[in-house]
Amino acid sequence: MKHLWVLAVLVCGWGAVALAEDAKAFPFQVGEKLTYRIYWGPIIAGHATREVAGIDKVDDRECYRIRAEAKTAGLADWLFHVQSKTESWLDVKDLCTRRYRQDRTEGKSVRRDDHLYDYAHGQHTVTNLVTGATKVYQLKAPVVDVVSSVYAEPNWRYRR
């Protein structure tokens, strides 16, 4: 766990340094892929990737499609199976999440849902892909999900 925090700090710090050098340049581009090994002490407990997979349109807005995947391996998988696939669509211009989709299994817990953020109508719609149930929430301000935050959050400081 200690190694994960060190890695996260290094990745976030790298993004902030890159932006400080050129406020208009983003510290990522389409095709970038980061690959991680997850350790539990000296044992490799899993693998994870994060990539900027492309640019798609969501609500007629160009968005970076950011994909993150993680999976346990070996002994860790036997003790507590984790398999996670998430995708986020981050607005290229406004750096806010337009869509977020997750498909996660953590032990016996399964979560599959799709989030749509409609800023024009102030609505956040969540569809549970397991049950088909849909909930609509009021949306008062732009949001950034956990997958996109590594890319968007440092950029907000330099775009003002």
PDB file of C-alpha atoms in Angstrom:
ATOM      1  CA  MET A   1       0.000   0.000   0.000  1.00  0.00           C
ATOM      2  CA  LYS A   2       2.874   2.342   0.804  1.00  0.00           C
ATOM      3  CA  HIS A   3       4.223   1.883  -2.742  1.00  0.00           C
ATOM      4  CA  LEU A   4       0.860   2.891  -4.237  1.00  0.00           C
ATOM      5  CA  TRP A   5       0.838   6.214  -2.380  1.00  0.00           C
ATOM      6  CA  VAL A   6       4.388   7.003  -3.452  1.00  0.00           C
ATOM      7  CA  LEU A   7       3.489   6.206  -7.055  1.00  0.00           C
ATOM      8  CA  ALA A   8       0.343   8.354  -6.927  1.00  0.00           C
ATOM      9  CA  VAL A   9       2.267  11.307  -5.505  1.00  0.00           C
ATOM     10  CA  LEU A  10       4.939  10.973  -8.191  1.00  0.00           C
ATOM     11  CA  VAL A  11       2.373  10.781 -11.024  1.00  0.00           C
ATOM     12  CA  CYS A  12       0.386  13.787  -9.740  1.00  0.00           C
ATOM     13  CA  GLY A  13       3.546  15.771  -9.117  1.00  0.00           C
ATOM     14  CA  TRP A  14       4.803  15.037 -12.617  1.00  0.00           C
ATOM     15  CA  GLY A  15       1.609  16.481 -14.107  1.00  0.00           C
ATOM     16  CA  ALA A  16       1.874  19.685 -12.083  1.00  0.00           C
ATOM     17  CA  VAL A  17       5.532  20.192 -13.046  1.00  0.00           C
ATOM     18  CA  ALA A  18       4.773  19.687 -16.728  1.00  0.00           C
ATOM     19  CA  LEU A  19       2.024  22.289 -16.559  1.00  0.00           C
ATOM     20  CA  ALA A  20       4.172  24.802 -14.727  1.00  0.00           C
ATOM     21  CA  GLU A  21       6.563  24.783 -17.682  1.00  0.00           C
ATOM     22  CA  ASP A  22       3.829  25.459 -20.244  1.00  0.00           C
ATOM     23  CA  ALA A  23       0.389  26.359 -18.884  1.00  0.00           C
ATOM     24  CA  LYS A  24      -1.316  25.746 -22.233  1.00  0.00           C
ATOM     25  CA  ALA A  25       0.134  22.259 -22.754  1.00  0.00           C
ATOM     26  CA  PHE A  26      -1.471  19.257 -21.128  1.00  0.00           C
ATOM     27  CA  PRO A  27       0.736  16.602 -19.561  1.00  0.00           C
ATOM     28  CA  PHE A  28      -0.896  13.888 -21.673  1.00  0.00           C
ATOM     29  CA  GLN A  29      -1.969  13.082 -25.184  1.00  0.00           C
ATOM     30  CA  VAL A  30      -4.080  10.512 -26.980  1.00  0.00           C
ATOM     31  CA  GLY A  31      -2.271   7.184 -26.958  1.00  0.00           C
ATOM     32  CA  GLU A  32      -0.470   7.703 -23.644  1.00  0.00           C
ATOM     33  CA  LYS A  33      -0.644   4.583 -21.493  1.00  0.00           C
ATOM     34  CA  LEU A  34       0.639   4.159 -17.955  1.00  0.00           C
ATOM     35  CA  THR A  35       1.181   0.638 -16.630  1.00  0.00           C
ATOM     36  CA  TYR A  36       1.511  -0.148 -12.930  1.00  0.00           C
ATOM     37  CA  ARG A  37       2.357  -3.145 -10.785  1.00  0.00           C
ATOM     38  CA  ILE A  38       0.533  -3.257  -7.473  1.00  0.00           C
ATOM     39  CA  TYR A  39       2.536  -4.640  -4.567  1.00  0.00           C
ATOM     40  CA  TRP A  40       1.490  -6.078  -1.241  1.00  0.00           C
ATOM     41  CA  GLY A  41       4.795  -5.975   0.559  1.00  0.00           C
ATOM     42  CA  PRO A  42       7.275  -7.770  -1.718  1.00  0.00           C
ATOM     43  CA  ILE A  43       4.525  -9.693  -3.563  1.00  0.00           C
ATOM     44  CA  ILE A  44       2.979  -8.494  -6.827  1.00  0.00           C
ATOM     45  CA  ALA A  45      -0.716  -8.262  -5.937  1.00  0.00           C
ATOM     46  CA  GLY A  46      -2.009  -7.016  -9.273  1.00  0.00           C
ATOM     47  CA  HIS A  47      -1.643  -4.905 -12.361  1.00  0.00           C
ATOM     48  CA  ALA A  48      -3.264  -1.663 -13.464  1.00  0.00           C
ATOM     49  CA  THR A  49      -3.287   0.564 -16.541  1.00  0.00           C
ATOM     50  CA  ARG A  50      -4.527   4.040 -17.297  1.00  0.00           C
ATOM     51  CA  GLU A  51      -4.665   5.355 -20.848  1.00  0.00           C
ATOM     52  CA  VAL A  52      -5.948   8.213 -22.930  1.00  0.00           C
ATOM     53  CA  ALA A  53      -7.694   5.969 -25.446  1.00  0.00           C
ATOM     54  CA  GLY A  54      -9.004   8.590 -27.864  1.00  0.00           C
ATOM     55  CA  ILE A  55     -11.341  11.500 -28.391  1.00  0.00           C
ATOM     56  CA  ASP A  56     -15.089  10.834 -28.606  1.00  0.00           C
ATOM     57  CA  LYS A  57     -18.138  13.096 -28.772  1.00  0.00           C
ATOM     58  CA  VAL A  58     -20.520  13.239 -25.822  1.00  0.00           C
ATOM     59  CA  ASP A  59     -23.433  15.699 -26.142  1.00  0.00           C
ATOM     60  CA  ASP A  60     -21.706  17.149 -29.231  1.00  0.00           C
ATOM     61  CA  ARG A  61     -18.628  17.973 -27.151  1.00  0.00           C
ATOM     62  CA  GLU A  62     -15.182  16.551 -27.829  1.00  0.00           C
ATOM     63  CA  CYS A  63     -14.006  14.499 -24.854  1.00  0.00           C
ATOM     64  CA  TYR A  64     -10.863  12.584 -24.005  1.00  0.00           C
ATOM     65  CA  ARG A  65     -11.813   8.952 -23.399  1.00  0.00           C
ATOM     66  CA  ILE A  66      -9.737   7.851 -20.431  1.00  0.00           C
ATOM     67  CA  ARG A  67      -9.688   4.163 -19.603  1.00  0.00           C
ATOM     68  CA  ALA A  68      -8.447   2.606 -16.351  1.00  0.00           C
ATOM     69  CA  GLU A  69      -8.209  -1.099 -15.600  1.00  0.00           C
ATOM     70  CA  ALA A  70      -6.996  -2.987 -12.528  1.00  0.00           C
ATOM     71  CA  LYS A  71      -6.873  -6.678 -11.667  1.00  0.00           C
ATOM     72  CA  THR A  72      -5.506  -8.649  -8.766  1.00  0.00           C
ATOM     73  CA  ALA A  73      -3.013 -11.428  -9.408  1.00  0.00           C
ATOM     74  CA  GLY A  74      -1.627 -14.507  -7.662  1.00  0.00           C
ATOM     75  CA  LEU A  75      -2.211 -14.832  -3.932  1.00  0.00           C
ATOM     76  CA  ALA A  76      -4.032 -11.487  -3.694  1.00  0.00           C
ATOM     77  CA  ASP A  77      -6.520 -12.659  -6.342  1.00  0.00           C
ATOM     78  CA  TRP A  78      -7.141 -15.850  -4.421  1.00  0.00           C
ATOM     79  CA  LEU A  79      -7.688 -13.933  -1.150  1.00  0.00           C
ATOM     80  CA  PHE A  80      -9.798 -11.093  -2.561  1.00  0.00           C
ATOM     81  CA  HIS A  81     -10.550 -10.937  -6.290  1.00  0.00           C
ATOM     82  CA  VAL A  82     -10.663  -7.445  -7.797  1.00  0.00           C
ATOM     83  CA  GLN A  83     -11.326  -6.651 -11.429  1.00  0.00           C
ATOM     84  CA  SER A  84     -12.108  -3.079 -12.407  1.00  0.00           C
ATOM     85  CA  LYS A  85     -12.709  -1.409 -15.760  1.00  0.00           C
ATOM     86  CA  THR A  86     -13.666   2.247 -15.789  1.00  0.00           C
ATOM     87  CA  GLU A  87     -13.983   4.766 -18.572  1.00  0.00           C
ATOM     88  CA  SER A  88     -14.336   8.495 -18.293  1.00  0.00           C
ATOM     89  CA  TRP A  89     -15.096  11.079 -20.932  1.00  0.00           C
ATOM     90  CA  LEU A  90     -13.385  14.362 -19.999  1.00  0.00           C
ATOM     91  CA  ASP A  91     -14.472  17.483 -21.892  1.00  0.00           C
ATOM     92  CA  VAL A  92     -11.461  18.724 -23.900  1.00  0.00           C
ATOM     93  CA  LYS A  93     -12.343  22.384 -23.437  1.00  0.00           C
ATOM     94  CA  ASP A  94     -13.973  22.604 -19.995  1.00  0.00           C
ATOM     95  CA  LEU A  95     -12.103  19.716 -18.301  1.00  0.00           C
ATOM     96  CA  CYS A  96     -15.227  18.346 -16.650  1.00  0.00           C
ATOM     97  CA  THR A  97     -16.627  14.830 -16.799  1.00  0.00           C
ATOM     98  CA  ARG A  98     -19.370  14.320 -19.400  1.00  0.00           C
ATOM     99  CA  ARG A  99     -19.750  10.573 -18.886  1.00  0.00           C
ATOM    100  CA  TYR A 100     -18.372   7.929 -16.525  1.00  0.00           C
ATOM    101  CA  ARG A 101     -18.826   4.159 -16.761  1.00  0.00           C
ATOM    102  CA  GLN A 102     -17.622   1.534 -14.310  1.00  0.00           C
ATOM    103  CA  ASP A 103     -17.608  -2.246 -14.246  1.00  0.00           C
ATOM    104  CA  ARG A 104     -16.097  -3.396 -10.951  1.00  0.00           C
ATOM    105  CA  THR A 105     -15.959  -6.639  -9.033  1.00  0.00           C
ATOM    106  CA  GLU A 106     -14.456  -6.468  -5.563  1.00  0.00           C
ATOM    107  CA  GLY A 107     -14.821  -9.738  -3.716  1.00  0.00           C
ATOM    108  CA  LYS A 108     -18.546 -10.532  -3.860  1.00  0.00           C
ATOM    109  CA  SER A 109     -19.520  -6.922  -4.574  1.00  0.00           C
ATOM    110  CA  VAL A 110     -20.375  -6.086  -8.187  1.00  0.00           C
ATOM    111  CA  ARG A 111     -20.934  -2.567  -9.463  1.00  0.00           C
ATOM    112  CA  ARG A 112     -21.806  -1.742 -13.058  1.00  0.00           C
ATOM    113  CA  ASP A 113     -23.193   1.670 -13.816  1.00  0.00           C
ATOM    114  CA  ASP A 114     -23.183   4.478 -16.336  1.00  0.00           C
ATOM    115  CA  HIS A 115     -23.202   8.158 -15.337  1.00  0.00           C
ATOM    116  CA  LEU A 116     -24.240  10.939 -17.712  1.00  0.00           C
ATOM    117  CA  TYR A 117     -23.638  14.578 -16.746  1.00  0.00           C
ATOM    118  CA  ASP A 118     -25.994  16.937 -18.585  1.00  0.00           C
ATOM    119  CA  TYR A 119     -24.767  20.420 -17.661  1.00  0.00           C
ATOM    120  CA  ALA A 120     -27.251  22.178 -19.964  1.00  0.00           C
ATOM    121  CA  HIS A 121     -30.172  20.742 -17.959  1.00  0.00           C
ATOM    122  CA  GLY A 122     -28.393  20.447 -14.601  1.00  0.00           C
ATOM    123  CA  GLN A 123     -28.899  16.682 -14.367  1.00  0.00           C
ATOM    124  CA  HIS A 124     -26.721  13.730 -13.394  1.00  0.00           C
ATOM    125  CA  THR A 125     -28.311  10.474 -14.552  1.00  0.00           C
ATOM    126  CA  VAL A 126     -27.061   7.168 -13.142  1.00  0.00           C
ATOM    127  CA  THR A 127     -28.112   3.893 -14.746  1.00  0.00           C
ATOM    128  CA  ASN A 128     -27.423   0.663 -12.864  1.00  0.00           C
ATOM    129  CA  LEU A 129     -26.409  -1.743 -15.642  1.00  0.00           C
ATOM    130  CA  VAL A 130     -27.142  -4.792 -13.466  1.00  0.00           C
ATOM    131  CA  THR A 131     -30.750  -3.945 -12.516  1.00  0.00           C
ATOM    132  CA  GLY A 132     -31.595  -1.380 -15.194  1.00  0.00           C
ATOM    133  CA  ALA A 133     -32.698   1.115 -12.519  1.00  0.00           C
ATOM    134  CA  THR A 134     -32.138   4.787 -13.291  1.00  0.00           C
ATOM    135  CA  LYS A 135     -31.787   7.688 -10.856  1.00  0.00           C
ATOM    136  CA  VAL A 136     -31.599  11.381 -11.714  1.00  0.00           C
ATOM    137  CA  TYR A 137     -29.844  13.889  -9.463  1.00  0.00           C
ATOM    138  CA  GLN A 138     -29.610  17.657  -9.594  1.00  0.00           C
ATOM    139  CA  LEU A 139     -26.270  18.872 -10.904  1.00  0.00           C
ATOM    140  CA  LYS A 140     -25.228  22.287  -9.605  1.00  0.00           C
ATOM    141  CA  ALA A 141     -21.621  22.525 -10.771  1.00  0.00           C
ATOM    142  CA  PRO A 142     -19.189  20.755 -13.096  1.00  0.00           C
ATOM    143  CA  VAL A 143     -17.638  17.583 -11.693  1.00  0.00           C
ATOM    144  CA  VAL A 144     -14.550  15.478 -12.308  1.00  0.00           C
ATOM    145  CA  ASP A 145     -14.584  11.761 -11.545  1.00  0.00           C
ATOM    146  CA  VAL A 146     -11.786   9.777  -9.931  1.00  0.00           C
ATOM    147  CA  VAL A 147     -10.357   8.496 -13.243  1.00  0.00           C
ATOM    148  CA  SER A 148     -10.138  11.930 -14.907  1.00  0.00           C
ATOM    149  CA  SER A 149      -9.021  13.815 -11.818  1.00  0.00           C
ATOM    150  CA  VAL A 150      -5.356  12.951 -12.381  1.00  0.00           C
ATOM    151  CA  TYR A 151      -5.562  14.753 -15.735  1.00  0.00           C
ATOM    152  CA  ALA A 152      -8.082  17.525 -15.065  1.00  0.00           C
ATOM    153  CA  GLU A 153      -7.366  18.725 -11.541  1.00  0.00           C
ATOM    154  CA  PRO A 154      -3.813  20.045 -12.125  1.00  0.00           C
ATOM    155  CA  ASN A 155      -4.965  21.741 -15.340  1.00  0.00           C
ATOM    156  CA  TRP A 156      -7.719  23.746 -13.633  1.00  0.00           C
ATOM    157  CA  ARG A 157      -5.121  25.690 -11.673  1.00  0.00           C
ATOM    158  CA  TYR A 158      -3.330  26.832 -14.805  1.00  0.00           C
ATOM    159  CA  ARG A 159      -6.319  27.516 -17.070  1.00  0.00           C
ATOM    160  CA  ARG A 160      -7.865  30.295 -14.972  1.00  0.00           C
TER     161      ARG A 160
END
